[in-house]
């Protein structure tokens, strides 16, 4: 039990009840999860709501993916620059444009996940 929950338990008037309805299948899954992880359903629900409201680990995970993709894009651009500087050739504009388009599309997909 968190410090906030312990503090609030000593003052019952600070608590408000939130009721939800779940299909039997969902309820059974939640119940099994709680039993397996030795936590109360109420604690799981409070934590899940808090995570959703405050971004939680999902956004952190997605931001790490964006960081990884930006790093990959930077590496690709550095390789293009190195090749161009060492050979004097840049390659065809179509190839560069296609590569940049692919990188942009991958980044767009990842950003879309963050803002869903």
Short mmCIF file of C-alpha atoms in Angstrom, two decimals, residues 5-104:
data_model
loop_
_atom_site.label_atom_id
_atom_site.label_comp_id
_atom_site.label_asym_id
_atom_site.label_seq_id
_atom_site.Cartn_x
_atom_site.Cartn_y
_atom_site.Cartn_z
CA UNK A 5 -3.25 5.08 0.48
CA UNK A 6 -2.14 4.55 4.10
CA UNK A 7 -2.68 8.22 4.87
CA UNK A 8 -6.12 8.17 3.24
CA UNK A 9 -7.11 4.95 5.03
CA UNK A 10 -6.73 6.75 8.32
CA UNK A 11 -9.23 9.36 7.06
CA UNK A 12 -12.09 7.44 5.36
CA UNK A 13 -13.89 10.65 4.34
CA UNK A 14 -11.04 11.41 1.92
CA UNK A 15 -11.93 8.40 -0.25
CA UNK A 16 -14.45 8.47 -3.08
CA UNK A 17 -15.78 5.33 -4.70
CA UNK A 18 -15.59 4.67 -8.43
CA UNK A 19 -17.54 1.73 -9.78
CA UNK A 20 -16.92 0.06 -13.11
CA UNK A 21 -18.61 -2.75 -14.97
CA UNK A 22 -16.60 -5.37 -16.80
CA UNK A 23 -17.64 -8.25 -19.00
CA UNK A 24 -17.18 -11.58 -17.19
CA UNK A 25 -14.16 -12.47 -19.30
CA UNK A 26 -12.35 -9.20 -18.44
CA UNK A 27 -13.24 -9.54 -14.78
CA UNK A 28 -11.89 -13.09 -14.70
CA UNK A 29 -8.65 -11.97 -16.38
CA UNK A 30 -8.19 -9.11 -13.92
CA UNK A 31 -8.94 -11.41 -10.99
CA UNK A 32 -6.40 -13.99 -12.20
CA UNK A 33 -3.79 -11.29 -12.78
CA UNK A 34 -4.29 -9.91 -9.28
CA UNK A 35 -4.10 -13.37 -7.73
CA UNK A 36 -0.96 -14.24 -9.70
CA UNK A 37 0.73 -10.96 -8.69
CA UNK A 38 -0.64 -10.92 -5.15
CA UNK A 39 -2.28 -7.49 -5.40
CA UNK A 40 -5.78 -6.24 -4.72
CA UNK A 41 -8.03 -5.31 -7.63
CA UNK A 42 -8.58 -1.86 -6.17
CA UNK A 43 -4.83 -1.24 -6.03
CA UNK A 44 -4.42 -2.41 -9.65
CA UNK A 45 -7.25 -0.15 -10.83
CA UNK A 46 -5.89 2.90 -8.97
CA UNK A 47 -2.42 2.35 -10.41
CA UNK A 48 -3.75 1.72 -13.93
CA UNK A 49 -5.82 4.93 -13.86
CA UNK A 50 -2.88 6.91 -12.51
CA UNK A 51 -0.59 5.55 -15.25
CA UNK A 52 -3.11 6.39 -17.97
CA UNK A 53 -3.76 9.89 -16.65
CA UNK A 54 -0.07 10.71 -16.22
CA UNK A 55 1.35 9.12 -19.34
CA UNK A 56 2.88 6.15 -17.61
CA UNK A 57 5.57 3.94 -19.03
CA UNK A 58 3.92 3.67 -22.43
CA UNK A 59 4.98 7.15 -23.46
CA UNK A 60 8.47 6.59 -22.06
CA UNK A 61 8.76 3.41 -24.12
CA UNK A 62 7.54 5.15 -27.26
CA UNK A 63 9.91 8.08 -26.71
CA UNK A 64 12.81 5.66 -26.38
CA UNK A 65 11.76 4.13 -29.71
CA UNK A 66 11.66 7.59 -31.30
CA UNK A 67 15.12 8.30 -29.89
CA UNK A 68 16.40 5.01 -31.36
CA UNK A 69 14.91 5.83 -34.76
CA UNK A 70 16.34 9.35 -34.77
CA UNK A 71 19.72 7.89 -33.93
CA UNK A 72 19.40 5.45 -36.85
CA UNK A 73 18.44 8.32 -39.17
CA UNK A 74 21.48 10.28 -38.00
CA UNK A 75 23.72 7.26 -38.61
CA UNK A 76 22.30 6.82 -42.12
CA UNK A 77 22.88 10.49 -42.94
CA UNK A 78 26.44 10.25 -41.62
CA UNK A 79 27.09 7.22 -43.83
CA UNK A 80 25.72 9.07 -46.86
CA UNK A 81 27.93 12.06 -46.07
CA UNK A 82 31.01 9.87 -45.52
CA UNK A 83 30.42 8.06 -48.82
CA UNK A 84 29.88 11.34 -50.68
CA UNK A 85 33.03 12.90 -49.18
CA UNK A 86 35.25 9.88 -49.85
CA UNK A 87 34.09 9.12 -53.39
CA UNK A 88 32.84 12.47 -54.57
CA UNK A 89 29.57 10.75 -55.49
CA UNK A 90 26.30 11.32 -53.79
CA UNK A 91 24.30 8.70 -55.63
CA UNK A 92 21.08 9.37 -57.35
CA UNK A 93 18.71 11.88 -55.86
CA UNK A 94 15.93 9.30 -56.22
CA UNK A 95 17.74 6.85 -53.91
CA UNK A 96 18.40 9.52 -51.30
CA UNK A 97 14.83 10.80 -51.51
CA UNK A 98 13.44 7.24 -51.18
CA UNK A 99 15.64 6.53 -48.14
CA UNK A 100 14.61 9.79 -46.47
CA UNK A 101 10.96 9.04 -47.26
CA UNK A 102 11.23 5.60 -45.64
CA UNK A 103 12.89 7.08 -42.55
CA UNK A 104 10.25 9.81 -42.33
#
